[in-house]
Amino acid sequence: MTDYNMKVYDELQVWKRKMVKRSSLIKQISKKAQKKVNGLIPEKVHKVMTEGIKNMIKATLVGSNLTTKKQLVSDMSLYERDELLKEKLSTFRKTAVIEGAGTGAGGILLGLADFPLLLSIKMKFLFEAAAIYGFDTDEYEERLFILHVFQLAFSSDDKRKETFRIIENWEEEKKRLTDMDWRTFQQEYRDYIDLVKILQLIPGVGAVVGAYANYNLLDHLGETAMNTYRMRILNINSSD
């Protein structure tokens, strides 16, 4: 193992502890409140929202896969892959900031448009990340992995721990997975970003909130993607 790989291994240990740490009391209370709110929403509404987000994401997956240049280069070092991902993240972060500021400044109507636009930016970034680390998104299991990375980044503490265990043991877990639990997927994501997106709709501060929120959301997704793919590569290398 190279010196850089050892450094990454140490960083992964810190990140893993972060993924499985116990929820704070505030987060536990917040999640209970969100569950109560979700329980008040009629079942028909839940089904419509689930199908809407499921179809939106599936369309984004197809589009992102078609427009991603497959860079399946096997002789790149982990350091080179990490540096390339950081460059890509910088570009996508800037795009998300511009998008968030623009929709945030436009009031409620444009604010509502932020949801699908930001979702497509996030998904496209994850496809680029997969290609950089040498994983072929033409394969169904790799697109399923991308959805789990997304869920790991944007979910409650309990769901994050569960998803992390799946990703950590992906080579075994993928054999039993056929699809996502779309209702849980959309509900976790919606709960995660609800407060930020509500603030984005407020006139006068929406642009600032939108830009700042999108920057941080992409930054968080970038950290999650980098570490999940690092973990897979090091696991694969250690088993060779």
PDB file of C-alpha atoms in Angstrom, residues 8-237:
ATOM      1  CA  VAL A   8      -6.585   7.699   2.827  1.00  0.00           C
ATOM      2  CA  TYR A   9      -7.071   4.590   4.953  1.00  0.00           C
ATOM      3  CA  ASP A  10      -6.583   6.672   8.124  1.00  0.00           C
ATOM      4  CA  GLU A  11      -8.990   9.334   6.818  1.00  0.00           C
ATOM      5  CA  LEU A  12     -11.563   6.625   6.109  1.00  0.00           C
ATOM      6  CA  GLN A  13     -11.430   5.424   9.718  1.00  0.00           C
ATOM      7  CA  VAL A  14     -12.361   8.935  10.894  1.00  0.00           C
ATOM      8  CA  TRP A  15     -15.119   9.193   8.283  1.00  0.00           C
ATOM      9  CA  LYS A  16     -16.537   5.765   9.182  1.00  0.00           C
ATOM     10  CA  ARG A  17     -16.855   6.781  12.835  1.00  0.00           C
ATOM     11  CA  LYS A  18     -18.683   9.892  11.688  1.00  0.00           C
ATOM     12  CA  MET A  19     -21.128   7.763   9.670  1.00  0.00           C
ATOM     13  CA  VAL A  20     -22.106   5.522  12.579  1.00  0.00           C
ATOM     14  CA  LYS A  21     -21.960   7.958  15.489  1.00  0.00           C
ATOM     15  CA  ARG A  22     -24.972   8.277  17.755  1.00  0.00           C
ATOM     16  CA  SER A  23     -27.589  10.880  16.899  1.00  0.00           C
ATOM     17  CA  SER A  24     -27.659  14.094  18.900  1.00  0.00           C
ATOM     18  CA  LEU A  25     -30.711  14.749  21.066  1.00  0.00           C
ATOM     19  CA  ILE A  26     -31.761  17.644  18.831  1.00  0.00           C
ATOM     20  CA  LYS A  27     -31.649  15.462  15.722  1.00  0.00           C
ATOM     21  CA  GLN A  28     -33.626  12.727  17.475  1.00  0.00           C
ATOM     22  CA  ILE A  29     -36.333  15.200  18.463  1.00  0.00           C
ATOM     23  CA  SER A  30     -36.349  16.728  14.979  1.00  0.00           C
ATOM     24  CA  LYS A  31     -36.753  13.317  13.339  1.00  0.00           C
ATOM     25  CA  LYS A  32     -39.645  12.424  15.650  1.00  0.00           C
ATOM     26  CA  ALA A  33     -41.366  15.684  14.712  1.00  0.00           C
ATOM     27  CA  GLN A  34     -40.869  14.974  11.011  1.00  0.00           C
ATOM     28  CA  LYS A  35     -42.311  11.486  11.426  1.00  0.00           C
ATOM     29  CA  LYS A  36     -45.406  12.985  13.057  1.00  0.00           C
ATOM     30  CA  VAL A  37     -45.811  15.444  10.181  1.00  0.00           C
ATOM     31  CA  ASN A  38     -45.367  12.673   7.622  1.00  0.00           C
ATOM     32  CA  GLY A  39     -47.970  10.634   9.501  1.00  0.00           C
ATOM     33  CA  LEU A  40     -50.512  13.427   8.989  1.00  0.00           C
ATOM     34  CA  ILE A  41     -50.010  13.415   5.213  1.00  0.00           C
ATOM     35  CA  PRO A  42     -52.638  11.268   3.434  1.00  0.00           C
ATOM     36  CA  GLU A  43     -51.417   7.973   1.964  1.00  0.00           C
ATOM     37  CA  LYS A  44     -52.461   9.045  -1.535  1.00  0.00           C
ATOM     38  CA  VAL A  45     -50.190  12.080  -1.302  1.00  0.00           C
ATOM     39  CA  HIS A  46     -47.279   9.903  -0.179  1.00  0.00           C
ATOM     40  CA  LYS A  47     -47.823   7.607  -3.162  1.00  0.00           C
ATOM     41  CA  VAL A  48     -47.970  10.509  -5.613  1.00  0.00           C
ATOM     42  CA  MET A  49     -44.800  12.073  -4.184  1.00  0.00           C
ATOM     43  CA  THR A  50     -42.982   8.738  -4.191  1.00  0.00           C
ATOM     44  CA  GLU A  51     -43.884   8.011  -7.821  1.00  0.00           C
ATOM     45  CA  GLY A  52     -43.041  11.567  -8.854  1.00  0.00           C
ATOM     46  CA  ILE A  53     -39.565  11.532  -7.330  1.00  0.00           C
ATOM     47  CA  LYS A  54     -38.949   7.937  -8.468  1.00  0.00           C
ATOM     48  CA  ASN A  55     -39.746   8.846 -12.089  1.00  0.00           C
ATOM     49  CA  MET A  56     -37.758  12.078 -11.843  1.00  0.00           C
ATOM     50  CA  ILE A  57     -34.682  10.267 -10.537  1.00  0.00           C
ATOM     51  CA  LYS A  58     -34.932   7.420 -13.049  1.00  0.00           C
ATOM     52  CA  ALA A  59     -35.099   9.943 -15.883  1.00  0.00           C
ATOM     53  CA  THR A  60     -32.093  11.747 -14.401  1.00  0.00           C
ATOM     54  CA  LEU A  61     -30.182   8.454 -14.137  1.00  0.00           C
ATOM     55  CA  VAL A  62     -30.734   7.719 -17.811  1.00  0.00           C
ATOM     56  CA  GLY A  63     -29.762  11.234 -18.882  1.00  0.00           C
ATOM     57  CA  SER A  64     -26.697  11.347 -16.643  1.00  0.00           C
ATOM     58  CA  ASN A  65     -25.481   7.969 -17.864  1.00  0.00           C
ATOM     59  CA  LEU A  66     -25.815   8.999 -21.506  1.00  0.00           C
ATOM     60  CA  THR A  67     -23.958  12.285 -21.025  1.00  0.00           C
ATOM     61  CA  THR A  68     -21.143  10.997 -18.799  1.00  0.00           C
ATOM     62  CA  LYS A  69     -17.857  10.279 -20.531  1.00  0.00           C
ATOM     63  CA  LYS A  70     -16.726   6.895 -19.317  1.00  0.00           C
ATOM     64  CA  GLN A  71     -13.173   7.341 -18.027  1.00  0.00           C
ATOM     65  CA  LEU A  72     -12.549   3.741 -17.052  1.00  0.00           C
ATOM     66  CA  VAL A  73      -8.801   4.173 -16.767  1.00  0.00           C
ATOM     67  CA  SER A  74      -7.316   1.329 -14.768  1.00  0.00           C
ATOM     68  CA  ASP A  75      -3.784   2.677 -14.389  1.00  0.00           C
ATOM     69  CA  MET A  76      -4.667   5.876 -12.530  1.00  0.00           C
ATOM     70  CA  SER A  77      -3.506   6.035  -8.921  1.00  0.00           C
ATOM     71  CA  LEU A  78      -5.951   6.733  -6.116  1.00  0.00           C
ATOM     72  CA  TYR A  79      -4.296  10.117  -5.643  1.00  0.00           C
ATOM     73  CA  GLU A  80      -4.917  11.028  -9.302  1.00  0.00           C
ATOM     74  CA  ARG A  81      -8.550   9.924  -9.049  1.00  0.00           C
ATOM     75  CA  ASP A  82      -9.073  11.967  -5.871  1.00  0.00           C
ATOM     76  CA  GLU A  83      -7.567  15.073  -7.437  1.00  0.00           C
ATOM     77  CA  LEU A  84      -9.705  14.691 -10.556  1.00  0.00           C
ATOM     78  CA  LEU A  85     -12.825  14.322  -8.416  1.00  0.00           C
ATOM     79  CA  LYS A  86     -11.950  17.519  -6.518  1.00  0.00           C
ATOM     80  CA  GLU A  87     -11.733  19.378  -9.838  1.00  0.00           C
ATOM     81  CA  LYS A  88     -15.111  18.008 -10.913  1.00  0.00           C
ATOM     82  CA  LEU A  89     -16.653  18.860  -7.551  1.00  0.00           C
ATOM     83  CA  SER A  90     -15.460  22.451  -7.829  1.00  0.00           C
ATOM     84  CA  THR A  91     -17.200  22.796 -11.199  1.00  0.00           C
ATOM     85  CA  PHE A  92     -20.444  21.186 -10.041  1.00  0.00           C
ATOM     86  CA  ARG A  93     -20.423  23.227  -6.828  1.00  0.00           C
ATOM     87  CA  LYS A  94     -20.207  26.453  -8.832  1.00  0.00           C
ATOM     88  CA  THR A  95     -23.100  25.309 -11.022  1.00  0.00           C
ATOM     89  CA  ALA A  96     -25.186  24.490  -7.947  1.00  0.00           C
ATOM     90  CA  VAL A  97     -24.415  27.880  -6.370  1.00  0.00           C
ATOM     91  CA  ILE A  98     -25.508  29.747  -9.521  1.00  0.00           C
ATOM     92  CA  GLU A  99     -28.635  27.612  -9.766  1.00  0.00           C
ATOM     93  CA  GLY A 100     -29.480  28.108  -6.080  1.00  0.00           C
ATOM     94  CA  ALA A 101     -28.979  31.877  -6.231  1.00  0.00           C
ATOM     95  CA  GLY A 102     -31.044  32.167  -9.411  1.00  0.00           C
ATOM     96  CA  THR A 103     -34.006  30.128  -8.227  1.00  0.00           C
ATOM     97  CA  GLY A 104     -33.783  31.620  -4.736  1.00  0.00           C
ATOM     98  CA  ALA A 105     -34.017  35.145  -6.118  1.00  0.00           C
ATOM     99  CA  GLY A 106     -37.052  34.247  -8.202  1.00  0.00           C
ATOM    100  CA  GLY A 107     -39.473  33.697  -5.347  1.00  0.00           C
ATOM    101  CA  ILE A 108     -41.801  30.746  -4.837  1.00  0.00           C
ATOM    102  CA  LEU A 109     -42.261  29.637  -8.449  1.00  0.00           C
ATOM    103  CA  LEU A 110     -38.565  29.489  -9.305  1.00  0.00           C
ATOM    104  CA  GLY A 111     -37.845  28.197  -5.812  1.00  0.00           C
ATOM    105  CA  LEU A 112     -39.987  25.161  -6.532  1.00  0.00           C
ATOM    106  CA  ALA A 113     -38.012  24.589  -9.743  1.00  0.00           C
ATOM    107  CA  ASP A 114     -34.849  24.301  -7.643  1.00  0.00           C
ATOM    108  CA  PHE A 115     -35.752  20.778  -6.481  1.00  0.00           C
ATOM    109  CA  PRO A 116     -35.481  18.954  -9.843  1.00  0.00           C
ATOM    110  CA  LEU A 117     -32.615  21.156 -11.045  1.00  0.00           C
ATOM    111  CA  LEU A 118     -30.484  20.539  -7.971  1.00  0.00           C
ATOM    112  CA  LEU A 119     -31.368  16.849  -8.048  1.00  0.00           C
ATOM    113  CA  SER A 120     -30.098  16.531 -11.612  1.00  0.00           C
ATOM    114  CA  ILE A 121     -26.835  18.334 -10.713  1.00  0.00           C
ATOM    115  CA  LYS A 122     -26.243  15.964  -7.802  1.00  0.00           C
ATOM    116  CA  MET A 123     -26.960  12.851  -9.850  1.00  0.00           C
ATOM    117  CA  LYS A 124     -24.763  13.985 -12.738  1.00  0.00           C
ATOM    118  CA  PHE A 125     -21.917  14.591 -10.295  1.00  0.00           C
ATOM    119  CA  LEU A 126     -22.278  11.065  -8.894  1.00  0.00           C
ATOM    120  CA  PHE A 127     -22.080   9.561 -12.381  1.00  0.00           C
ATOM    121  CA  GLU A 128     -18.911  11.544 -13.015  1.00  0.00           C
ATOM    122  CA  ALA A 129     -17.523  10.308  -9.687  1.00  0.00           C
ATOM    123  CA  ALA A 130     -18.238   6.677 -10.581  1.00  0.00           C
ATOM    124  CA  ALA A 131     -16.447   7.078 -13.920  1.00  0.00           C
ATOM    125  CA  ILE A 132     -13.427   8.744 -12.293  1.00  0.00           C
ATOM    126  CA  TYR A 133     -13.012   5.851  -9.865  1.00  0.00           C
ATOM    127  CA  GLY A 134     -13.336   3.303 -12.674  1.00  0.00           C
ATOM    128  CA  PHE A 135     -16.855   1.933 -12.158  1.00  0.00           C
ATOM    129  CA  ASP A 136     -19.060   1.344 -15.205  1.00  0.00           C
ATOM    130  CA  THR A 137     -22.485   2.992 -14.807  1.00  0.00           C
ATOM    131  CA  ASP A 138     -23.817   1.020 -17.762  1.00  0.00           C
ATOM    132  CA  GLU A 139     -24.140  -1.765 -15.204  1.00  0.00           C
ATOM    133  CA  TYR A 140     -27.365  -1.708 -13.191  1.00  0.00           C
ATOM    134  CA  GLU A 141     -25.611  -2.487  -9.910  1.00  0.00           C
ATOM    135  CA  GLU A 142     -23.449   0.628 -10.287  1.00  0.00           C
ATOM    136  CA  ARG A 143     -26.492   2.837 -10.791  1.00  0.00           C
ATOM    137  CA  LEU A 144     -28.010   1.217  -7.712  1.00  0.00           C
ATOM    138  CA  PHE A 145     -24.797   1.976  -5.829  1.00  0.00           C
ATOM    139  CA  ILE A 146     -25.075   5.635  -6.858  1.00  0.00           C
ATOM    140  CA  LEU A 147     -28.558   5.788  -5.340  1.00  0.00           C
ATOM    141  CA  HIS A 148     -27.195   4.368  -2.086  1.00  0.00           C
ATOM    142  CA  VAL A 149     -24.407   6.960  -2.039  1.00  0.00           C
ATOM    143  CA  PHE A 150     -27.057   9.653  -2.533  1.00  0.00           C
ATOM    144  CA  GLN A 151     -29.133   8.186   0.299  1.00  0.00           C
ATOM    145  CA  LEU A 152     -26.081   7.995   2.556  1.00  0.00           C
ATOM    146  CA  ALA A 153     -25.478  11.707   2.025  1.00  0.00           C
ATOM    147  CA  PHE A 154     -29.069  12.872   2.489  1.00  0.00           C
ATOM    148  CA  SER A 155     -30.851  10.888   5.157  1.00  0.00           C
ATOM    149  CA  SER A 156     -31.490  10.775   8.879  1.00  0.00           C
ATOM    150  CA  ASP A 157     -28.944   9.336  11.290  1.00  0.00           C
ATOM    151  CA  ASP A 158     -30.625   5.935  11.596  1.00  0.00           C
ATOM    152  CA  LYS A 159     -31.051   5.502   7.849  1.00  0.00           C
ATOM    153  CA  ARG A 160     -27.501   6.753   7.287  1.00  0.00           C
ATOM    154  CA  LYS A 161     -26.116   4.021   9.545  1.00  0.00           C
ATOM    155  CA  GLU A 162     -28.143   1.359   7.758  1.00  0.00           C
ATOM    156  CA  THR A 163     -27.086   2.611   4.330  1.00  0.00           C
ATOM    157  CA  PHE A 164     -23.458   2.836   5.376  1.00  0.00           C
ATOM    158  CA  ARG A 165     -23.440  -0.834   6.382  1.00  0.00           C
ATOM    159  CA  ILE A 166     -24.833  -1.748   2.958  1.00  0.00           C
ATOM    160  CA  ILE A 167     -22.173   0.295   1.164  1.00  0.00           C
ATOM    161  CA  GLU A 168     -19.396  -0.992   3.420  1.00  0.00           C
ATOM    162  CA  ASN A 169     -20.328  -4.558   2.459  1.00  0.00           C
ATOM    163  CA  TRP A 170     -21.420  -3.788  -1.084  1.00  0.00           C
ATOM    164  CA  GLU A 171     -20.009  -6.862  -2.816  1.00  0.00           C
ATOM    165  CA  GLU A 172     -22.244  -9.060  -0.666  1.00  0.00           C
ATOM    166  CA  GLU A 173     -25.200  -6.709  -0.282  1.00  0.00           C
ATOM    167  CA  LYS A 174     -25.627  -6.047  -4.014  1.00  0.00           C
ATOM    168  CA  LYS A 175     -26.505  -9.711  -4.573  1.00  0.00           C
ATOM    169  CA  ARG A 176     -29.752  -9.341  -2.651  1.00  0.00           C
ATOM    170  CA  LEU A 177     -30.728  -5.843  -3.787  1.00  0.00           C
ATOM    171  CA  THR A 178     -33.114  -5.450  -6.715  1.00  0.00           C
ATOM    172  CA  ASP A 179     -34.359  -1.873  -6.321  1.00  0.00           C
ATOM    173  CA  MET A 180     -34.564   1.034  -3.915  1.00  0.00           C
ATOM    174  CA  ASP A 181     -37.204   1.523  -1.261  1.00  0.00           C
ATOM    175  CA  TRP A 182     -38.434   4.595  -3.109  1.00  0.00           C
ATOM    176  CA  ARG A 183     -40.825   5.808  -0.454  1.00  0.00           C
ATOM    177  CA  THR A 184     -38.099   5.838   2.185  1.00  0.00           C
ATOM    178  CA  PHE A 185     -35.671   7.343  -0.331  1.00  0.00           C
ATOM    179  CA  GLN A 186     -37.869  10.341  -1.175  1.00  0.00           C
ATOM    180  CA  GLN A 187     -39.029  10.882   2.408  1.00  0.00           C
ATOM    181  CA  GLU A 188     -35.505  10.866   3.834  1.00  0.00           C
ATOM    182  CA  TYR A 189     -34.258  13.256   1.161  1.00  0.00           C
ATOM    183  CA  ARG A 190     -37.225  15.574   1.531  1.00  0.00           C
ATOM    184  CA  ASP A 191     -36.908  15.678   5.317  1.00  0.00           C
ATOM    185  CA  TYR A 192     -33.175  16.369   5.046  1.00  0.00           C
ATOM    186  CA  ILE A 193     -33.529  19.466   2.863  1.00  0.00           C
ATOM    187  CA  ASP A 194     -37.008  20.747   3.799  1.00  0.00           C
ATOM    188  CA  LEU A 195     -35.964  23.529   6.189  1.00  0.00           C
ATOM    189  CA  VAL A 196     -33.272  24.882   3.877  1.00  0.00           C
ATOM    190  CA  LYS A 197     -35.579  24.936   0.884  1.00  0.00           C
ATOM    191  CA  ILE A 198     -38.371  26.642   2.849  1.00  0.00           C
ATOM    192  CA  LEU A 199     -35.948  29.435   3.809  1.00  0.00           C
ATOM    193  CA  GLN A 200     -34.952  29.711   0.155  1.00  0.00           C
ATOM    194  CA  LEU A 201     -38.518  30.732  -0.712  1.00  0.00           C
ATOM    195  CA  ILE A 202     -38.411  33.813   1.550  1.00  0.00           C
ATOM    196  CA  PRO A 203     -38.207  37.036  -0.537  1.00  0.00           C
ATOM    197  CA  GLY A 204     -35.039  39.051  -0.047  1.00  0.00           C
ATOM    198  CA  VAL A 205     -32.901  36.261   1.408  1.00  0.00           C
ATOM    199  CA  GLY A 206     -33.760  33.419  -0.948  1.00  0.00           C
ATOM    200  CA  ALA A 207     -30.838  34.003  -3.297  1.00  0.00           C
ATOM    201  CA  VAL A 208     -28.261  34.043  -0.497  1.00  0.00           C
ATOM    202  CA  VAL A 209     -29.786  31.040   1.258  1.00  0.00           C
ATOM    203  CA  GLY A 210     -30.104  29.126  -2.020  1.00  0.00           C
ATOM    204  CA  ALA A 211     -26.497  29.718  -3.038  1.00  0.00           C
ATOM    205  CA  TYR A 212     -25.106  28.903   0.415  1.00  0.00           C
ATOM    206  CA  ALA A 213     -27.302  25.816   0.851  1.00  0.00           C
ATOM    207  CA  ASN A 214     -26.466  24.391  -2.560  1.00  0.00           C
ATOM    208  CA  TYR A 215     -22.744  24.938  -1.999  1.00  0.00           C
ATOM    209  CA  ASN A 216     -22.876  22.982   1.244  1.00  0.00           C
ATOM    210  CA  LEU A 217     -25.125  20.242  -0.144  1.00  0.00           C
ATOM    211  CA  LEU A 218     -22.727  19.626  -3.038  1.00  0.00           C
ATOM    212  CA  ASP A 219     -19.730  19.805  -0.728  1.00  0.00           C
ATOM    213  CA  HIS A 220     -21.304  17.188   1.538  1.00  0.00           C
ATOM    214  CA  LEU A 221     -22.173  14.977  -1.429  1.00  0.00           C
ATOM    215  CA  GLY A 222     -18.613  15.309  -2.739  1.00  0.00           C
ATOM    216  CA  GLU A 223     -17.128  14.164   0.567  1.00  0.00           C
ATOM    217  CA  THR A 224     -19.556  11.241   0.714  1.00  0.00           C
ATOM    218  CA  ALA A 225     -18.896  10.150  -2.873  1.00  0.00           C
ATOM    219  CA  MET A 226     -15.118  10.393  -2.532  1.00  0.00           C
ATOM    220  CA  ASN A 227     -15.025   8.321   0.628  1.00  0.00           C
ATOM    221  CA  THR A 228     -17.450   5.634  -0.564  1.00  0.00           C
ATOM    222  CA  TYR A 229     -15.460   5.060  -3.751  1.00  0.00           C
ATOM    223  CA  ARG A 230     -12.168   5.211  -1.866  1.00  0.00           C
ATOM    224  CA  MET A 231     -13.533   2.547   0.465  1.00  0.00           C
ATOM    225  CA  ARG A 232     -14.574   0.327  -2.432  1.00  0.00           C
ATOM    226  CA  ILE A 233     -11.219   0.640  -4.187  1.00  0.00           C
ATOM    227  CA  LEU A 234      -9.223  -0.130  -1.050  1.00  0.00           C
ATOM    228  CA  ASN A 235     -11.524  -3.059  -0.229  1.00  0.00           C
ATOM    229  CA  ILE A 236     -11.089  -4.414  -3.751  1.00  0.00           C
ATOM    230  CA  ASN A 237      -7.316  -3.969  -3.608  1.00  0.00           C
TER     231      ASN A 237
END
